[in-house]
Amino acid sequence: MSITAGVGVVGRGAPGRMHGIPYAGNREISLLAAEQPGAIRLEIGQPSFPTPPHVLDAVREELGAGHFGYTPTQGSSELREHLAAKLARVNGVRVDPASELTIAPGGVGALAAILAALTRPGDEVLVPDPAWPNYLLMTATTATTAVRYPCPAASGFEPDVEALESLVTPRTRVLVVNNPNNPTGAVYDAATLAALLDVAARHDLWVVSDECYDQIDLCGSYRSLLGMDGDGRVVAAFTFSKTYAMAGWRIGYAAGPARVIDAVVKVLEACSSCVTSVSQRAAEAALTGPQECVSAMVEEYRQRAELACDLLGGAGLLVAKPLGAFYVMADISQAGMGSRDFALELLAERSVAVAPGAAFGPSCDGYVRISLASPAADLREGIARTVDFVHGRR
Ligand code: PLP
């Protein structure tokens, strides 16, 4: 008998609450693009750079030594010491590496564990519109309800703090903030961050601050919300995926008040025991080795952002200039179709994959997201074909 044949036969019904919850909306395009040889891939936030050589050297050494045991769930104490130094240097935050920090399987693992640690079933979680779609999957796994707060294009995709506050109810428990932002490239003004903290304080909310793009700061305007927190209500997630082009190594970390980190570690212990020890060694090498690779990659992203803005702006499709992360939104509303249909047709007819705006929230169905993590030549050709496709449908 096949595995699927048994489901339903003995009346167990649908497999739990994830049944029927949709996958992230850009996954459909990615899967199709992967099967289309020669497709230009502008839909995914996968750095085009290899992992820096000093990281690979350290890992080769580690492999030679042959030690592959468990580490503590929280991560090796050496790596946590280096991370505490990084948080002080880059983010302006002082944390105790023994109690206020944990390693996690990627930024996504850190965020999922933080949300599981902070919420109770039935709680409401304030999630930006638009937002990285995985937050919605996380609210589904925690049996909480996502309530979307607007970050309008007309204000450079900064949160509308007044509108956000009007959405707070007695059930609201967590405010999710993502800065620098995927999918918009926004980097929030310090006054906006202060206003968000103020709302959280007045309504006694936890703040989950996704700072996974902290070092992809194209204009030098990023400030850490964790660093601005005066009363222990912010828990932040970070990653090696973007800064060091280490997406496949699956390593990130969470920092925040000790009692929250303690609960986060329990969730991680339930799910993953520890992050792969080789990846922890790689992360240590990334932090302690030369950092010029980071500035070189950021400089390349800055140039790609300029290129994309010139091409989209010249064609009248630019929505807002990205200040951080590596994404730009293109306005495809002139094409007269929804963003999912647009992305499917663009892929089928012009062999270019872009992420449909609707995947990030209801406010963005007139846009598609273009990833600046893709090489400049792909951006030039992919954007030219996208512009031509939009103009051809006017
Ligand atoms: N947060 C945001 C906003 C992201 O865009 C991503 C990845 O694309 C992540 C978190 C998590 O990245 P990872 O799990 O690779 O560290």
Coordinates of C-alpha atoms and ligand atoms in Angstrom, one line a residue:
M1 CA 0.0 0.0 0.0
S2 CA 1.3 3.5 -0.8
I3 CA 1.8 6.0 2.0
T4 CA -1.0 8.3 0.7
A5 CA -3.4 5.4 0.3
G6 CA -3.9 5.1 4.1
V7 CA -5.0 8.7 4.6
G8 CA -8.7 8.9 5.1
V9 CA -9.2 5.1 5.0
V10 CA -9.4 4.8 8.8
G11 CA -11.2 8.2 9.2
R12 CA -8.3 10.2 10.6
G13 CA -9.2 13.1 8.3
A14 CA -7.0 16.0 7.2
P15 CA -3.5 16.1 8.7
G16 CA -3.8 18.9 11.2
R17 CA -4.1 22.7 10.9
M18 CA -1.4 23.1 8.2
H19 CA -3.7 21.2 5.8
G20 CA -5.2 23.7 3.3
I21 CA -2.8 26.5 4.3
P22 CA -1.2 27.8 1.1
Y23 CA 2.6 27.7 0.5
A24 CA 4.3 31.1 0.1
G25 CA 3.0 32.6 -3.1
N26 CA 6.4 33.0 -4.8
R27 CA 7.2 29.3 -4.5
E28 CA 4.9 28.4 -7.5
I29 CA 7.0 30.7 -9.8
S30 CA 10.3 29.3 -8.4
L31 CA 9.3 25.7 -9.0
L32 CA 8.2 26.5 -12.6
A33 CA 11.3 28.5 -13.3
A34 CA 13.5 25.7 -12.0
E35 CA 12.1 23.5 -14.7
Q36 CA 12.5 26.0 -17.5
P37 CA 16.1 25.9 -18.8
G38 CA 17.6 29.3 -19.4
A39 CA 14.9 31.2 -17.4
I40 CA 16.2 34.4 -15.9
R41 CA 15.7 34.1 -12.1
L42 CA 14.8 37.4 -10.5
E43 CA 12.2 35.9 -8.1
I44 CA 14.4 34.6 -5.3
G45 CA 16.6 36.2 -2.5
Q46 CA 19.5 33.9 -3.1
P47 CA 22.9 35.7 -3.1
S48 CA 24.7 35.2 -6.4
F49 CA 28.0 35.1 -4.6
P50 CA 29.9 32.1 -3.3
T51 CA 30.5 31.7 0.4
P52 CA 33.7 33.6 1.2
P53 CA 37.0 31.6 0.9
H54 CA 38.1 32.0 4.5
V55 CA 34.9 30.3 5.6
L56 CA 35.4 27.4 3.3
D57 CA 39.1 27.0 4.5
A58 CA 37.9 26.8 8.1
V59 CA 35.3 24.2 7.3
R60 CA 37.9 22.1 5.4
E61 CA 40.0 22.1 8.5
E62 CA 37.0 21.1 10.7
L63 CA 36.1 18.3 8.3
G64 CA 39.7 17.0 8.6
A65 CA 39.5 16.9 12.4
G66 CA 36.4 14.7 12.1
H67 CA 34.5 15.9 15.2
F68 CA 30.8 15.9 14.4
G69 CA 29.0 15.7 17.8
Y70 CA 26.0 17.6 19.1
T71 CA 26.6 21.0 20.4
P72 CA 24.4 22.6 23.1
T73 CA 21.0 23.6 21.5
Q74 CA 21.8 27.2 22.1
G75 CA 25.0 26.8 20.0
S76 CA 28.7 26.6 20.9
S77 CA 29.8 29.0 23.5
E78 CA 32.7 30.2 21.2
L79 CA 30.2 31.2 18.5
R80 CA 28.0 32.9 20.9
E81 CA 30.9 35.0 22.3
H82 CA 31.7 36.1 18.7
L83 CA 28.1 36.9 18.0
A84 CA 27.9 39.1 21.2
A85 CA 30.9 41.0 19.8
K86 CA 29.2 41.3 16.4
L87 CA 26.0 42.6 17.9
A88 CA 27.9 45.3 19.8
R89 CA 30.0 46.2 16.7
V90 CA 27.2 46.2 14.1
N91 CA 23.9 46.6 15.9
G92 CA 25.0 48.7 18.9
V93 CA 23.5 46.1 21.3
R94 CA 25.1 44.5 24.4
V95 CA 23.9 41.0 25.1
D96 CA 25.0 38.3 27.6
P97 CA 26.1 35.4 25.3
A98 CA 25.2 32.9 28.0
S99 CA 21.5 33.9 28.4
E100 CA 20.4 36.5 25.8
L101 CA 21.5 34.8 22.6
T102 CA 20.8 31.5 20.8
I103 CA 21.9 30.0 17.5
A104 CA 19.0 28.7 15.3
P105 CA 18.6 27.0 11.9
G106 CA 18.6 30.1 9.8
G107 CA 16.7 33.3 10.4
V108 CA 13.6 31.4 9.6
G109 CA 14.3 28.9 12.4
A110 CA 15.0 31.7 14.8
L111 CA 11.7 33.6 13.9
A112 CA 9.5 30.5 14.0
A113 CA 10.9 29.6 17.4
I114 CA 10.5 33.1 18.7
L115 CA 6.9 33.3 17.6
A116 CA 6.2 29.8 19.1
A117 CA 7.8 30.9 22.4
L118 CA 5.9 34.2 22.7
T119 CA 2.4 33.3 21.6
R120 CA -0.6 31.3 22.8
P121 CA -3.2 29.8 20.4
G122 CA -5.8 32.4 19.5
D123 CA -3.4 35.4 20.0
E124 CA -3.3 38.1 17.2
V125 CA 0.1 38.9 15.6
L126 CA 0.5 42.2 13.7
V127 CA 2.2 41.5 10.4
P128 CA 3.1 44.1 7.8
D129 CA 1.4 44.3 4.5
P130 CA 3.4 43.7 2.4
A131 CA 5.6 41.2 4.2
W132 CA 7.9 38.1 3.7
P133 CA 5.2 35.4 3.3
N134 CA 6.8 33.0 5.8
Y135 CA 5.3 35.0 8.8
L136 CA 1.9 33.8 7.7
L137 CA 3.0 30.2 7.7
M138 CA 4.4 30.8 11.2
T139 CA 1.1 32.2 12.5
A140 CA -0.6 29.1 11.0
T141 CA 1.8 26.7 12.9
T142 CA 1.3 28.6 16.2
A143 CA -2.5 28.7 15.8
T144 CA -2.4 32.5 16.0
T145 CA -4.1 35.0 13.7
A146 CA -2.1 37.4 11.5
V147 CA -3.6 40.9 11.4
R148 CA -2.0 42.9 8.6
Y149 CA -0.9 46.5 9.1
P150 CA -0.4 48.8 6.2
C151 CA 3.0 50.0 4.9
P152 CA 1.9 52.1 2.0
A153 CA 4.0 52.5 -1.2
A154 CA 3.1 56.2 -1.1
S155 CA 5.2 56.6 2.2
G156 CA 8.1 54.6 0.8
F157 CA 6.6 51.5 2.4
E158 CA 7.2 52.8 5.9
P159 CA 4.5 51.5 8.4
D160 CA 1.5 53.6 9.0
V161 CA 1.8 53.7 12.7
E162 CA -1.6 55.3 13.4
A163 CA -3.4 52.7 11.3
L164 CA -1.4 50.0 13.0
E165 CA -2.4 51.2 16.5
S166 CA -6.1 51.1 15.5
L167 CA -5.7 47.4 14.8
V168 CA -4.6 46.5 18.3
T169 CA -7.2 44.5 20.3
P170 CA -7.1 42.8 23.7
R171 CA -5.9 39.7 21.9
T172 CA -2.9 41.3 20.2
R173 CA 0.3 39.9 21.6
V174 CA 3.1 40.4 19.1
L175 CA 4.1 43.1 16.6
V176 CA 6.4 41.8 13.8
V177 CA 8.7 44.4 12.3
N178 CA 11.1 43.7 9.4
N179 CA 13.8 46.2 8.9
P180 CA 15.6 46.4 6.4
N181 CA 12.6 45.1 4.6
N182 CA 11.8 42.2 2.2
P183 CA 10.0 42.7 -0.2
T184 CA 10.1 46.5 -0.4
G185 CA 13.8 47.5 0.3
A186 CA 12.6 50.0 2.8
V187 CA 14.8 50.9 5.8
Y188 CA 12.8 52.6 8.4
D189 CA 13.4 56.0 9.7
A190 CA 14.6 56.2 13.4
A191 CA 11.4 58.2 14.2
T192 CA 9.2 55.4 12.8
L193 CA 11.1 52.8 14.8
A194 CA 10.6 54.9 18.0
A195 CA 6.9 55.2 17.2
L196 CA 6.6 51.5 16.8
L197 CA 8.2 50.9 20.1
D198 CA 6.0 53.5 21.7
V199 CA 2.8 51.7 20.4
A200 CA 4.2 48.4 21.7
A201 CA 4.9 49.9 25.1
R202 CA 1.4 51.5 25.4
H203 CA -0.3 48.2 24.6
D204 CA 2.2 46.0 26.3
L205 CA 3.1 44.0 23.1
W206 CA 6.1 41.9 22.4
V207 CA 8.1 43.1 19.3
V208 CA 9.6 40.5 17.0
S209 CA 12.3 42.4 15.0
D210 CA 13.4 40.6 11.9
E211 CA 16.8 42.2 11.2
C212 CA 18.1 39.5 8.8
Y213 CA 19.2 42.1 6.3
D214 CA 21.0 44.2 9.0
Q215 CA 24.2 44.4 7.0
I216 CA 22.6 44.9 3.6
D217 CA 22.3 48.6 4.4
L218 CA 22.6 50.3 1.0
C219 CA 22.4 53.9 2.3
G220 CA 23.8 53.7 5.8
S221 CA 20.4 54.4 7.4
Y222 CA 19.7 51.1 9.3
R223 CA 19.2 51.2 13.1
S224 CA 18.6 48.2 15.2
L225 CA 15.2 48.1 16.9
L226 CA 16.8 45.7 19.4
G227 CA 19.4 48.3 20.2
M228 CA 16.6 50.9 20.7
D229 CA 14.7 48.7 23.2
G230 CA 14.7 50.2 26.7
D231 CA 12.3 47.9 28.4
G232 CA 13.0 44.3 27.3
R233 CA 10.2 43.8 24.9
V234 CA 12.1 43.3 21.6
V235 CA 13.4 39.9 20.4
A236 CA 15.4 40.0 17.2
A237 CA 16.4 37.5 14.5
F238 CA 19.5 37.7 12.4
T239 CA 21.1 35.4 9.8
F240 CA 24.4 34.5 8.0
S241 CA 22.4 33.7 4.8
K242 CA 22.4 37.2 3.4
T243 CA 25.5 39.0 4.9
Y244 CA 27.9 36.2 4.1
A245 CA 26.1 34.5 1.2
M246 CA 25.6 31.4 3.4
A247 CA 21.9 30.6 2.7
G248 CA 22.5 26.9 2.3
W249 CA 24.4 26.6 5.6
R250 CA 21.2 27.2 7.5
I251 CA 22.4 29.2 10.4
G252 CA 21.0 32.3 12.1
Y253 CA 20.4 33.5 15.7
A254 CA 18.0 35.2 18.0
A255 CA 18.8 37.8 20.7
G256 CA 16.6 39.2 23.4
P257 CA 15.6 39.1 27.1
A258 CA 16.9 36.0 28.9
R259 CA 13.5 34.6 29.8
V260 CA 12.4 34.7 26.2
I261 CA 15.6 33.2 24.9
D262 CA 15.2 30.4 27.4
A263 CA 11.7 29.6 26.0
V264 CA 13.1 29.9 22.4
V265 CA 15.8 27.4 23.2
K266 CA 13.1 24.9 24.4
V267 CA 11.3 25.3 21.1
L268 CA 14.6 24.7 19.2
E269 CA 15.3 21.7 21.4
A270 CA 12.0 20.2 20.4
C271 CA 12.6 20.8 16.7
S272 CA 16.3 20.5 15.9
S273 CA 18.5 19.7 18.9
C274 CA 21.2 22.0 17.5
V275 CA 22.4 23.6 14.3
T276 CA 24.8 21.5 12.3
S277 CA 28.2 21.8 14.1
V278 CA 30.0 22.3 10.8
S279 CA 27.8 25.3 10.0
Q280 CA 28.5 26.7 13.5
R281 CA 32.3 26.5 12.7
A282 CA 31.7 28.2 9.4
A283 CA 29.8 31.0 11.1
E284 CA 32.6 31.5 13.6
A285 CA 35.1 31.8 10.7
A286 CA 32.8 34.2 8.9
L287 CA 32.7 36.5 11.9
T288 CA 36.4 36.3 12.9
G289 CA 37.9 36.5 9.3
P290 CA 38.3 39.5 7.0
Q291 CA 35.1 41.5 6.6
E292 CA 36.0 43.1 3.3
C293 CA 33.9 40.4 1.5
V294 CA 30.8 41.9 3.2
S295 CA 31.4 45.5 2.0
A296 CA 32.3 44.2 -1.5
M297 CA 29.0 42.3 -1.7
V298 CA 27.0 45.3 -0.3
E299 CA 28.7 47.6 -2.9
E300 CA 27.7 45.2 -5.7
Y301 CA 24.1 45.2 -4.4
R302 CA 24.2 49.0 -4.3
Q303 CA 25.3 49.1 -8.0
R304 CA 22.6 46.6 -8.9
A305 CA 20.0 48.7 -7.1
E306 CA 21.1 51.8 -9.1
L307 CA 20.9 49.8 -12.4
A308 CA 17.4 48.4 -11.6
C309 CA 16.2 51.9 -10.5
D310 CA 17.5 53.5 -13.7
L311 CA 15.9 50.8 -15.9
L312 CA 12.6 50.7 -14.1
G313 CA 12.5 54.5 -13.5
G314 CA 13.2 55.2 -17.2
A315 CA 10.2 53.0 -18.1
G316 CA 7.9 54.5 -15.5
L317 CA 7.7 51.3 -13.4
L318 CA 9.8 52.2 -10.3
V319 CA 7.7 52.2 -7.1
A320 CA 10.4 53.2 -4.5
K321 CA 14.2 53.3 -4.4
P322 CA 15.5 50.4 -2.2
L323 CA 17.5 51.6 0.8
G324 CA 18.4 48.2 2.1
A325 CA 18.0 44.4 1.7
F326 CA 18.2 43.4 -2.0
Y327 CA 14.8 43.9 -3.6
V328 CA 12.9 46.4 -5.6
M329 CA 9.2 46.6 -6.4
A330 CA 8.1 47.2 -10.1
D331 CA 4.7 48.6 -10.8
I332 CA 3.1 46.4 -13.4
S333 CA -0.5 47.7 -13.0
Q334 CA -0.4 49.1 -16.6
A335 CA -0.4 45.5 -17.8
G336 CA -4.0 45.3 -16.6
M337 CA -3.7 41.9 -14.9
G338 CA -3.1 40.6 -11.4
S339 CA 0.5 40.0 -10.3
R340 CA 0.2 36.2 -10.2
D341 CA -1.1 35.9 -13.8
F342 CA 1.5 38.5 -14.8
A343 CA 4.4 36.5 -13.3
L344 CA 3.1 33.2 -14.8
E345 CA 2.7 34.8 -18.3
L346 CA 6.1 36.7 -18.1
L347 CA 7.8 33.4 -17.3
A348 CA 6.0 31.4 -20.0
E349 CA 6.3 34.1 -22.7
R350 CA 9.6 35.9 -21.9
S351 CA 11.4 33.4 -19.7
V352 CA 11.8 35.8 -16.8
A353 CA 10.8 34.8 -13.2
V354 CA 9.7 37.5 -10.8
A355 CA 7.8 37.3 -7.5
P356 CA 4.2 38.3 -7.7
G357 CA 3.4 41.2 -5.4
A358 CA 0.2 39.5 -4.1
A359 CA 2.5 36.9 -2.5
F360 CA 3.5 39.6 0.0
G361 CA 0.2 41.0 0.8
P362 CA -3.1 42.3 -0.7
S363 CA -1.8 45.8 -1.1
C364 CA 0.8 44.7 -3.7
D365 CA -1.2 43.0 -6.5
G366 CA -0.2 45.8 -8.9
Y367 CA 3.5 45.1 -8.3
V368 CA 6.1 42.4 -8.8
R369 CA 9.3 42.0 -6.7
I370 CA 12.7 41.9 -8.4
S371 CA 15.6 40.4 -6.5
L372 CA 18.9 42.3 -6.7
A373 CA 20.6 39.1 -5.4
S374 CA 20.7 38.0 -9.0
P375 CA 23.7 39.0 -11.2
A376 CA 23.7 42.4 -13.0
A377 CA 23.6 40.9 -16.5
D378 CA 20.4 38.9 -15.5
L379 CA 18.9 42.1 -14.0
R380 CA 19.6 44.1 -17.2
E381 CA 18.1 41.5 -19.5
G382 CA 15.3 40.4 -17.2
I383 CA 14.1 44.0 -16.5
A384 CA 14.3 44.9 -20.2
R385 CA 12.0 41.9 -21.0
T386 CA 9.6 42.8 -18.1
V387 CA 9.3 46.4 -19.3
D388 CA 8.7 45.3 -22.9
F389 CA 6.1 42.9 -21.7
V390 CA 4.3 45.6 -19.6
H391 CA 4.4 48.1 -22.4
G392 CA 3.2 45.6 -25.0
R393 CA 0.0 45.0 -22.9
R394 CA -1.0 48.7 -22.4
Ligands
PLP1 N1 13.5 37.2 7.1 C1 13.3 37.7 5.9 C2 12.6 39.0 5.7 C3 13.8 37.0 4.8 O1 13.6 37.5 3.6 C4 14.5 35.8 5.0 C5 14.9 35.0 3.8 O2 14.7 35.3 2.7 C6 14.6 35.3 6.3 C7 14.1 36.1 7.3 C8 15.3 34.1 6.6 O3 16.4 33.7 6.0 P1 17.3 32.4 6.4 O4 16.4 31.5 7.0 O5 17.9 32.0 5.2 O6 18.3 32.9 7.4

